[in-house]
Amino acid sequence: MVQQLAETELGLDAFTTSWYRVISKTRETPDTLTIRARPINGQALSFKPGQFNMLYAYGVGEVPISVSGDPSNRRYLEHTVRSVGSVTTALAGKRRGEYIGVRGPYGNGWPLEEAEGRDVAIVAGGIGLAPLRPAIYHIVHNRERYGKFYVLYGARTPADLLYKQELERWRGPLDTQFLVTVDRGDERWRGYIGVVTMLFKHIRLDPANTIAFVCGPEIMMKFTIVELKNQGLPEDQIFISMERNMKCGIGICGHCQLGPVFICKDGPVHRFSEISQFFGRREL
Amino acid sequence: MEREIDITTLISDHPFTKDLPEEKRAELAKIAKITRFTAGQRIFEEGEVHKRIYLIVYGIVALYFYIPAKGEFRYETISSGELLGWSSLVEPFKKSSGAVAVENTLALSLDSDKLLRMMEEDKAFGHAVYKKLINVVADRLRAARMRLLDIYGGGG
């Protein structure tokens, strides 16, 4: 019945897992790595920045993980996984040549077309940079389509920063203001120290012409939205990526329901004005 | 003369001082000097009585505590447009943390004893400076509270 519903609505078998072979892994932080994998049947790869896949570790379970790679790359998929539970630990433990199941991509993604011609402010906290990385790639590859480009990124310590080599590369161009901060610096750290919201004092957004993409723990997003509003951004120009306990990926099981929306189907990216009354509510 | 003009311009542009009355900015220029710190240079130490405050023009300065057996714990940076060393204006004038330049930094350094005398002699000016100082301390308090939240701890 559920299978039939999914086939009718989506025109595909949304529950079919495709098998991917792990081709490499990159250690990002002590507990986080990026898995690069290629489909064993040679199927075409396509996803929108901000979408997620259900990754399956055989015999252990399935978890939703955002696609974190370059959307213009059609050769392999990248997912950045933090080992926090049995499934993510099993996925992180996969060696080169071993298999992982992939179901998806699901969700809507970041509104990159709506942002064309406007300034874009990206704010990421911790592993929240992973779902935003494809959007950064897209904007960097299509820089002429966008106005001013700001990226604010915060992590606990320098060791907790993701994609360190790319951070260096992305910080180079003069047409991008890419600010990175950590909560605790050491004697080798040469950048800002303080939480990511403190970086707002270094930028001045044009509220009429800026779209903001925000991803991180909800507490971080809560205070980031306060700063964006302080700079004059209306709620309908702020987009956040929500995380909930997603299971089916297509809005049937109800595990990820937040008020009237299903995070997996209607999100994970939401215009803040559409969910602000539910955001941060204790009982939801 | 050229030196005074430069300092007056910098004081007129700095967010901490730019909206003070013109004659007060001119008086501040007389007690200020341009100071440069190279990356890695210590500016003051925790617990030190240090009678200067700094208006950062450009660069980054880290505040830190020294933790025995662990080394420096750098917990906040102060950068362009901000004030470094508020505790030089509040008794007992001891530094609540150490400060080290992270990048090459240019600052306007003001003699805090002379500034306090100016504030004492002109209560309206003193009130205006203390109001600004409260905002600096409030910013530091807000930053400390945010760090307590460990805002990256919940996944993403």
mmCIF file with all atom_site columns, N, CA and C in Angstrom, chain A residues 82 125-127 154-156 183-185 187 189-193 195-198 201-202 217 219-220 223 243, chain B residues 42 60 62 71-77 79 82 102-103 139 142-143 146-147 149-156:
data_model
loop_
_atom_site.group_PDB
_atom_site.id
_atom_site.type_symbol
_atom_site.label_atom_id
_atom_site.label_alt_id
_atom_site.label_comp_id
_atom_site.label_asym_id
_atom_site.label_entity_id
_atom_site.label_seq_id
_atom_site.pdbx_PDB_ins_code
_atom_site.Cartn_x
_atom_site.Cartn_y
_atom_site.Cartn_z
_atom_site.occupancy
_atom_site.B_iso_or_equiv
_atom_site.pdbx_formal_charge
_atom_site.auth_seq_id
_atom_site.auth_comp_id
_atom_site.auth_asym_id
_atom_site.auth_atom_id
_atom_site.pdbx_PDB_model_num
ATOM 1   N N  . ARG A 1 82  ? 29.474 11.968 10.508 1.00 0.00 ? 82  ARG A N  1
ATOM 2   C CA . ARG A 1 82  ? 30.068 12.011 11.848 1.00 0.00 ? 82  ARG A CA 1
ATOM 3   C C  . ARG A 1 82  ? 29.641 10.764 12.615 1.00 0.00 ? 82  ARG A C  1
ATOM 4   N N  . GLY A 1 125 ? 27.375 26.160 10.970 1.00 0.00 ? 125 GLY A N  1
ATOM 5   C CA . GLY A 1 125 ? 27.966 25.847 12.266 1.00 0.00 ? 125 GLY A CA 1
ATOM 6   C C  . GLY A 1 125 ? 28.299 24.379 12.360 1.00 0.00 ? 125 GLY A C  1
ATOM 7   N N  . GLY A 1 126 ? 29.531 24.051 12.722 1.00 0.00 ? 126 GLY A N  1
ATOM 8   C CA . GLY A 1 126 ? 29.937 22.660 12.906 1.00 0.00 ? 126 GLY A CA 1
ATOM 9   C C  . GLY A 1 126 ? 29.790 21.862 11.626 1.00 0.00 ? 126 GLY A C  1
ATOM 10  N N  . ILE A 1 127 ? 29.166 20.679 11.751 1.00 0.00 ? 127 ILE A N  1
ATOM 11  C CA . ILE A 1 127 ? 29.002 19.813 10.582 1.00 0.00 ? 127 ILE A CA 1
ATOM 12  C C  . ILE A 1 127 ? 27.914 20.350 9.646  1.00 0.00 ? 127 ILE A C  1
ATOM 13  N N  . GLY A 1 154 ? 31.582 28.605 11.629 1.00 0.00 ? 154 GLY A N  1
ATOM 14  C CA . GLY A 1 154 ? 32.134 28.450 12.963 1.00 0.00 ? 154 GLY A CA 1
ATOM 15  C C  . GLY A 1 154 ? 32.215 26.993 13.381 1.00 0.00 ? 154 GLY A C  1
ATOM 16  N N  . ALA A 1 155 ? 33.246 26.685 14.158 1.00 0.00 ? 155 ALA A N  1
ATOM 17  C CA . ALA A 1 155 ? 33.396 25.339 14.721 1.00 0.00 ? 155 ALA A CA 1
ATOM 18  C C  . ALA A 1 155 ? 34.003 25.480 16.112 1.00 0.00 ? 155 ALA A C  1
ATOM 19  N N  . ARG A 1 156 ? 34.022 24.367 16.839 1.00 0.00 ? 156 ARG A N  1
ATOM 20  C CA . ARG A 1 156 ? 34.539 24.457 18.220 1.00 0.00 ? 156 ARG A CA 1
ATOM 21  C C  . ARG A 1 156 ? 36.017 24.828 18.276 1.00 0.00 ? 156 ARG A C  1
ATOM 22  N N  . ASP A 1 183 ? 35.568 28.465 18.532 1.00 0.00 ? 183 ASP A N  1
ATOM 23  C CA . ASP A 1 183 ? 35.272 28.822 19.930 1.00 0.00 ? 183 ASP A CA 1
ATOM 24  C C  . ASP A 1 183 ? 36.540 28.913 20.773 1.00 0.00 ? 183 ASP A C  1
ATOM 25  N N  . ARG A 1 184 ? 37.475 28.018 20.485 1.00 0.00 ? 184 ARG A N  1
ATOM 26  C CA . ARG A 1 184 ? 38.714 27.975 21.271 1.00 0.00 ? 184 ARG A CA 1
ATOM 27  C C  . ARG A 1 184 ? 39.898 27.930 20.310 1.00 0.00 ? 184 ARG A C  1
ATOM 28  N N  . GLY A 1 185 ? 40.706 28.961 20.362 1.00 0.00 ? 185 GLY A N  1
ATOM 29  C CA . GLY A 1 185 ? 41.875 28.984 19.490 1.00 0.00 ? 185 GLY A CA 1
ATOM 30  C C  . GLY A 1 185 ? 43.091 28.422 20.198 1.00 0.00 ? 185 GLY A C  1
ATOM 31  N N  . GLU A 1 187 ? 47.702 28.508 19.842 1.00 0.00 ? 187 GLU A N  1
ATOM 32  C CA . GLU A 1 187 ? 48.745 29.458 19.464 1.00 0.00 ? 187 GLU A CA 1
ATOM 33  C C  . GLU A 1 187 ? 49.047 29.442 17.969 1.00 0.00 ? 187 GLU A C  1
ATOM 34  N N  . TRP A 1 189 ? 46.493 29.151 15.660 1.00 0.00 ? 189 TRP A N  1
ATOM 35  C CA . TRP A 1 189 ? 45.314 29.648 14.951 1.00 0.00 ? 189 TRP A CA 1
ATOM 36  C C  . TRP A 1 189 ? 45.460 31.145 14.688 1.00 0.00 ? 189 TRP A C  1
ATOM 37  N N  . ARG A 1 190 ? 45.299 31.541 13.433 1.00 0.00 ? 190 ARG A N  1
ATOM 38  C CA . ARG A 1 190 ? 45.538 32.928 13.030 1.00 0.00 ? 190 ARG A CA 1
ATOM 39  C C  . ARG A 1 190 ? 44.242 33.671 12.683 1.00 0.00 ? 190 ARG A C  1
ATOM 40  N N  . GLY A 1 191 ? 43.097 33.112 13.057 1.00 0.00 ? 191 GLY A N  1
ATOM 41  C CA . GLY A 1 191 ? 41.837 33.749 12.661 1.00 0.00 ? 191 GLY A CA 1
ATOM 42  C C  . GLY A 1 191 ? 41.017 34.215 13.849 1.00 0.00 ? 191 GLY A C  1
ATOM 43  N N  . TYR A 1 192 ? 39.717 34.372 13.612 1.00 0.00 ? 192 TYR A N  1
ATOM 44  C CA . TYR A 1 192 ? 38.811 34.857 14.647 1.00 0.00 ? 192 TYR A CA 1
ATOM 45  C C  . TYR A 1 192 ? 38.532 33.770 15.685 1.00 0.00 ? 192 TYR A C  1
ATOM 46  N N  . ILE A 1 193 ? 38.260 34.226 16.909 1.00 0.00 ? 193 ILE A N  1
ATOM 47  C CA . ILE A 1 193 ? 37.838 33.325 17.979 1.00 0.00 ? 193 ILE A CA 1
ATOM 48  C C  . ILE A 1 193 ? 36.539 33.876 18.549 1.00 0.00 ? 193 ILE A C  1
ATOM 49  N N  . VAL A 1 195 ? 31.954 32.597 18.800 1.00 0.00 ? 195 VAL A N  1
ATOM 50  C CA . VAL A 1 195 ? 30.944 31.815 18.084 1.00 0.00 ? 195 VAL A CA 1
ATOM 51  C C  . VAL A 1 195 ? 30.603 32.504 16.761 1.00 0.00 ? 195 VAL A C  1
ATOM 52  N N  . VAL A 1 196 ? 29.979 31.729 15.870 1.00 0.00 ? 196 VAL A N  1
ATOM 53  C CA . VAL A 1 196 ? 29.789 32.198 14.491 1.00 0.00 ? 196 VAL A CA 1
ATOM 54  C C  . VAL A 1 196 ? 28.944 33.475 14.428 1.00 0.00 ? 196 VAL A C  1
ATOM 55  N N  . THR A 1 197 ? 28.021 33.641 15.375 1.00 0.00 ? 197 THR A N  1
ATOM 56  C CA . THR A 1 197 ? 27.165 34.839 15.349 1.00 0.00 ? 197 THR A CA 1
ATOM 57  C C  . THR A 1 197 ? 27.982 36.119 15.556 1.00 0.00 ? 197 THR A C  1
ATOM 58  N N  . MET A 1 198 ? 29.143 36.000 16.201 1.00 0.00 ? 198 MET A N  1
ATOM 59  C CA . MET A 1 198 ? 29.987 37.182 16.430 1.00 0.00 ? 198 MET A CA 1
ATOM 60  C C  . MET A 1 198 ? 30.584 37.708 15.114 1.00 0.00 ? 198 MET A C  1
ATOM 61  N N  . LYS A 1 201 ? 29.377 41.142 13.083 1.00 0.00 ? 201 LYS A N  1
ATOM 62  C CA . LYS A 1 201 ? 29.843 42.518 13.259 1.00 0.00 ? 201 LYS A CA 1
ATOM 63  C C  . LYS A 1 201 ? 30.848 42.911 12.169 1.00 0.00 ? 201 LYS A C  1
ATOM 64  N N  . HIS A 1 202 ? 31.328 41.923 11.396 1.00 0.00 ? 202 HIS A N  1
ATOM 65  C CA . HIS A 1 202 ? 32.295 42.223 10.341 1.00 0.00 ? 202 HIS A CA 1
ATOM 66  C C  . HIS A 1 202 ? 31.657 42.373 8.960  1.00 0.00 ? 202 HIS A C  1
ATOM 67  N N  . PRO A 1 217 ? 23.310 23.171 14.178 1.00 0.00 ? 217 PRO A N  1
ATOM 68  C CA . PRO A 1 217 ? 22.391 22.795 15.251 1.00 0.00 ? 217 PRO A CA 1
ATOM 69  C C  . PRO A 1 217 ? 21.335 23.896 15.447 1.00 0.00 ? 217 PRO A C  1
ATOM 70  N N  . ILE A 1 219 ? 20.133 25.413 17.936 1.00 0.00 ? 219 ILE A N  1
ATOM 71  C CA . ILE A 1 219 ? 20.501 26.516 18.836 1.00 0.00 ? 219 ILE A CA 1
ATOM 72  C C  . ILE A 1 219 ? 21.367 27.536 18.090 1.00 0.00 ? 219 ILE A C  1
ATOM 73  N N  . MET A 1 220 ? 22.243 27.035 17.236 1.00 0.00 ? 220 MET A N  1
ATOM 74  C CA . MET A 1 220 ? 23.076 27.944 16.426 1.00 0.00 ? 220 MET A CA 1
ATOM 75  C C  . MET A 1 220 ? 22.217 28.705 15.419 1.00 0.00 ? 220 MET A C  1
ATOM 76  N N  . PHE A 1 223 ? 20.176 31.669 17.041 1.00 0.00 ? 223 PHE A N  1
ATOM 77  C CA . PHE A 1 223 ? 20.895 32.922 17.275 1.00 0.00 ? 223 PHE A CA 1
ATOM 78  C C  . PHE A 1 223 ? 21.378 33.560 15.960 1.00 0.00 ? 223 PHE A C  1
ATOM 79  N N  . GLU A 1 243 ? 16.872 19.363 10.651 1.00 0.00 ? 243 GLU A N  1
ATOM 80  C CA . GLU A 1 243 ? 17.220 17.959 10.815 1.00 0.00 ? 243 GLU A CA 1
ATOM 81  C C  . GLU A 1 243 ? 16.241 17.329 11.792 1.00 0.00 ? 243 GLU A C  1
ATOM 82  N N  . ARG B 2 42  ? 53.038 40.103 22.559 1.00 0.00 ? 42  ARG B N  1
ATOM 83  C CA . ARG B 2 42  ? 52.187 40.221 23.754 1.00 0.00 ? 42  ARG B CA 1
ATOM 84  C C  . ARG B 2 42  ? 51.857 41.692 23.975 1.00 0.00 ? 42  ARG B C  1
ATOM 85  N N  . ILE B 2 60  ? 44.001 41.676 14.265 1.00 0.00 ? 60  ILE B N  1
ATOM 86  C CA . ILE B 2 60  ? 43.253 40.813 15.191 1.00 0.00 ? 60  ILE B CA 1
ATOM 87  C C  . ILE B 2 60  ? 44.105 40.592 16.446 1.00 0.00 ? 60  ILE B C  1
ATOM 88  N N  . ALA B 2 62  ? 44.011 38.402 20.152 1.00 0.00 ? 62  ALA B N  1
ATOM 89  C CA . ALA B 2 62  ? 43.325 37.334 20.899 1.00 0.00 ? 62  ALA B CA 1
ATOM 90  C C  . ALA B 2 62  ? 43.449 37.592 22.398 1.00 0.00 ? 62  ALA B C  1
ATOM 91  N N  . GLY B 2 71  ? 48.761 25.465 28.930 1.00 0.00 ? 71  GLY B N  1
ATOM 92  C CA . GLY B 2 71  ? 49.143 26.551 28.027 1.00 0.00 ? 71  GLY B CA 1
ATOM 93  C C  . GLY B 2 71  ? 48.045 27.584 27.876 1.00 0.00 ? 71  GLY B C  1
ATOM 94  N N  . GLU B 2 72  ? 48.094 28.278 26.760 1.00 0.00 ? 72  GLU B N  1
ATOM 95  C CA . GLU B 2 72  ? 47.156 29.379 26.546 1.00 0.00 ? 72  GLU B CA 1
ATOM 96  C C  . GLU B 2 72  ? 45.799 28.881 26.096 1.00 0.00 ? 72  GLU B C  1
ATOM 97  N N  . PHE B 2 73  ? 44.775 29.434 26.691 1.00 0.00 ? 73  PHE B N  1
ATOM 98  C CA . PHE B 2 73  ? 43.412 29.187 26.251 1.00 0.00 ? 73  PHE B CA 1
ATOM 99  C C  . PHE B 2 73  ? 42.908 30.491 25.646 1.00 0.00 ? 73  PHE B C  1
ATOM 100 N N  . ARG B 2 74  ? 42.888 30.554 24.332 1.00 0.00 ? 74  ARG B N  1
ATOM 101 C CA . ARG B 2 74  ? 42.461 31.781 23.638 1.00 0.00 ? 74  ARG B CA 1
ATOM 102 C C  . ARG B 2 74  ? 40.954 31.685 23.412 1.00 0.00 ? 74  ARG B C  1
ATOM 103 N N  . TYR B 2 75  ? 40.222 32.609 23.962 1.00 0.00 ? 75  TYR B N  1
ATOM 104 C CA . TYR B 2 75  ? 38.763 32.460 23.977 1.00 0.00 ? 75  TYR B CA 1
ATOM 105 C C  . TYR B 2 75  ? 38.022 33.534 23.188 1.00 0.00 ? 75  TYR B C  1
ATOM 106 N N  . GLU B 2 76  ? 38.686 34.570 22.741 1.00 0.00 ? 76  GLU B N  1
ATOM 107 C CA . GLU B 2 76  ? 37.972 35.614 22.009 1.00 0.00 ? 76  GLU B CA 1
ATOM 108 C C  . GLU B 2 76  ? 38.966 36.454 21.227 1.00 0.00 ? 76  GLU B C  1
ATOM 109 N N  . THR B 2 77  ? 38.508 36.996 20.112 1.00 0.00 ? 77  THR B N  1
ATOM 110 C CA . THR B 2 77  ? 39.367 37.927 19.379 1.00 0.00 ? 77  THR B CA 1
ATOM 111 C C  . THR B 2 77  ? 38.701 39.299 19.316 1.00 0.00 ? 77  THR B C  1
ATOM 112 N N  . SER B 2 79  ? 38.948 42.845 17.034 1.00 0.00 ? 79  SER B N  1
ATOM 113 C CA . SER B 2 79  ? 39.496 43.229 15.723 1.00 0.00 ? 79  SER B CA 1
ATOM 114 C C  . SER B 2 79  ? 39.077 44.643 15.359 1.00 0.00 ? 79  SER B C  1
ATOM 115 N N  . GLU B 2 82  ? 37.034 47.794 17.176 1.00 0.00 ? 82  GLU B N  1
ATOM 116 C CA . GLU B 2 82  ? 36.669 47.441 18.547 1.00 0.00 ? 82  GLU B CA 1
ATOM 117 C C  . GLU B 2 82  ? 37.660 48.035 19.549 1.00 0.00 ? 82  GLU B C  1
ATOM 118 N N  . VAL B 2 102 ? 47.333 38.481 16.977 1.00 0.00 ? 102 VAL B N  1
ATOM 119 C CA . VAL B 2 102 ? 47.291 37.289 16.130 1.00 0.00 ? 102 VAL B CA 1
ATOM 120 C C  . VAL B 2 102 ? 47.791 37.634 14.732 1.00 0.00 ? 102 VAL B C  1
ATOM 121 N N  . GLU B 2 103 ? 47.437 38.825 14.289 1.00 0.00 ? 103 GLU B N  1
ATOM 122 C CA . GLU B 2 103 ? 47.923 39.351 13.010 1.00 0.00 ? 103 GLU B CA 1
ATOM 123 C C  . GLU B 2 103 ? 48.663 40.648 13.312 1.00 0.00 ? 103 GLU B C  1
ATOM 124 N N  . ASP B 2 139 ? 28.900 43.179 25.225 1.00 0.00 ? 139 ASP B N  1
ATOM 125 C CA . ASP B 2 139 ? 29.268 42.324 24.081 1.00 0.00 ? 139 ASP B CA 1
ATOM 126 C C  . ASP B 2 139 ? 30.113 41.141 24.542 1.00 0.00 ? 139 ASP B C  1
ATOM 127 N N  . ARG B 2 142 ? 27.897 38.725 26.343 1.00 0.00 ? 142 ARG B N  1
ATOM 128 C CA . ARG B 2 142 ? 27.064 37.970 25.389 1.00 0.00 ? 142 ARG B CA 1
ATOM 129 C C  . ARG B 2 142 ? 27.913 36.882 24.734 1.00 0.00 ? 142 ARG B C  1
ATOM 130 N N  . ALA B 2 143 ? 29.134 37.222 24.371 1.00 0.00 ? 143 ALA B N  1
ATOM 131 C CA . ALA B 2 143 ? 30.020 36.235 23.734 1.00 0.00 ? 143 ALA B CA 1
ATOM 132 C C  . ALA B 2 143 ? 30.307 35.079 24.694 1.00 0.00 ? 143 ALA B C  1
ATOM 133 N N  . MET B 2 146 ? 27.304 32.812 24.883 1.00 0.00 ? 146 MET B N  1
ATOM 134 C CA . MET B 2 146 ? 27.160 31.989 23.681 1.00 0.00 ? 146 MET B CA 1
ATOM 135 C C  . MET B 2 146 ? 28.133 30.811 23.720 1.00 0.00 ? 146 MET B C  1
ATOM 136 N N  . ARG B 2 147 ? 29.340 31.073 24.237 1.00 0.00 ? 147 ARG B N  1
ATOM 137 C CA . ARG B 2 147 ? 30.307 29.976 24.320 1.00 0.00 ? 147 ARG B CA 1
ATOM 138 C C  . ARG B 2 147 ? 29.830 28.901 25.284 1.00 0.00 ? 147 ARG B C  1
ATOM 139 N N  . LEU B 2 149 ? 26.889 27.931 25.669 1.00 0.00 ? 149 LEU B N  1
ATOM 140 C CA . LEU B 2 149 ? 25.851 27.122 25.029 1.00 0.00 ? 149 LEU B CA 1
ATOM 141 C C  . LEU B 2 149 ? 26.430 25.989 24.196 1.00 0.00 ? 149 LEU B C  1
ATOM 142 N N  . ASP B 2 150 ? 27.699 26.068 23.825 1.00 0.00 ? 150 ASP B N  1
ATOM 143 C CA . ASP B 2 150 ? 28.324 25.057 22.969 1.00 0.00 ? 150 ASP B CA 1
ATOM 144 C C  . ASP B 2 150 ? 27.439 24.815 21.748 1.00 0.00 ? 150 ASP B C  1
ATOM 145 N N  . ILE B 2 151 ? 27.251 25.865 20.936 1.00 0.00 ? 151 ILE B N  1
ATOM 146 C CA . ILE B 2 151 ? 26.212 25.837 19.904 1.00 0.00 ? 151 ILE B CA 1
ATOM 147 C C  . ILE B 2 151 ? 26.472 24.870 18.757 1.00 0.00 ? 151 ILE B C  1
ATOM 148 N N  . TYR B 2 152 ? 27.660 24.284 18.692 1.00 0.00 ? 152 TYR B N  1
ATOM 149 C CA . TYR B 2 152 ? 27.892 23.304 17.616 1.00 0.00 ? 152 TYR B CA 1
ATOM 150 C C  . TYR B 2 152 ? 27.767 21.876 18.136 1.00 0.00 ? 152 TYR B C  1
ATOM 151 N N  . GLY B 2 153 ? 27.363 21.745 19.374 1.00 0.00 ? 153 GLY B N  1
ATOM 152 C CA . GLY B 2 153 ? 27.377 20.427 20.000 1.00 0.00 ? 153 GLY B CA 1
ATOM 153 C C  . GLY B 2 153 ? 26.264 19.507 19.581 1.00 0.00 ? 153 GLY B C  1
ATOM 154 N N  . GLY B 2 154 ? 25.211 20.030 18.951 1.00 0.00 ? 154 GLY B N  1
ATOM 155 C CA . GLY B 2 154 ? 24.024 19.200 18.710 1.00 0.00 ? 154 GLY B CA 1
ATOM 156 C C  . GLY B 2 154 ? 23.897 18.605 17.340 1.00 0.00 ? 154 GLY B C  1
ATOM 157 N N  . GLY B 2 155 ? 24.979 18.483 16.610 1.00 0.00 ? 155 GLY B N  1
ATOM 158 C CA . GLY B 2 155 ? 24.867 17.942 15.255 1.00 0.00 ? 155 GLY B CA 1
ATOM 159 C C  . GLY B 2 155 ? 24.523 19.037 14.289 1.00 0.00 ? 155 GLY B C  1
ATOM 160 N N  . GLY B 2 156 ? 24.130 18.700 13.084 1.00 0.00 ? 156 GLY B N  1
ATOM 161 C CA . GLY B 2 156 ? 23.813 19.724 12.104 1.00 0.00 ? 156 GLY B CA 1
ATOM 162 C C  . GLY B 2 156 ? 23.354 19.178 10.793 1.00 0.00 ? 156 GLY B C  1
#
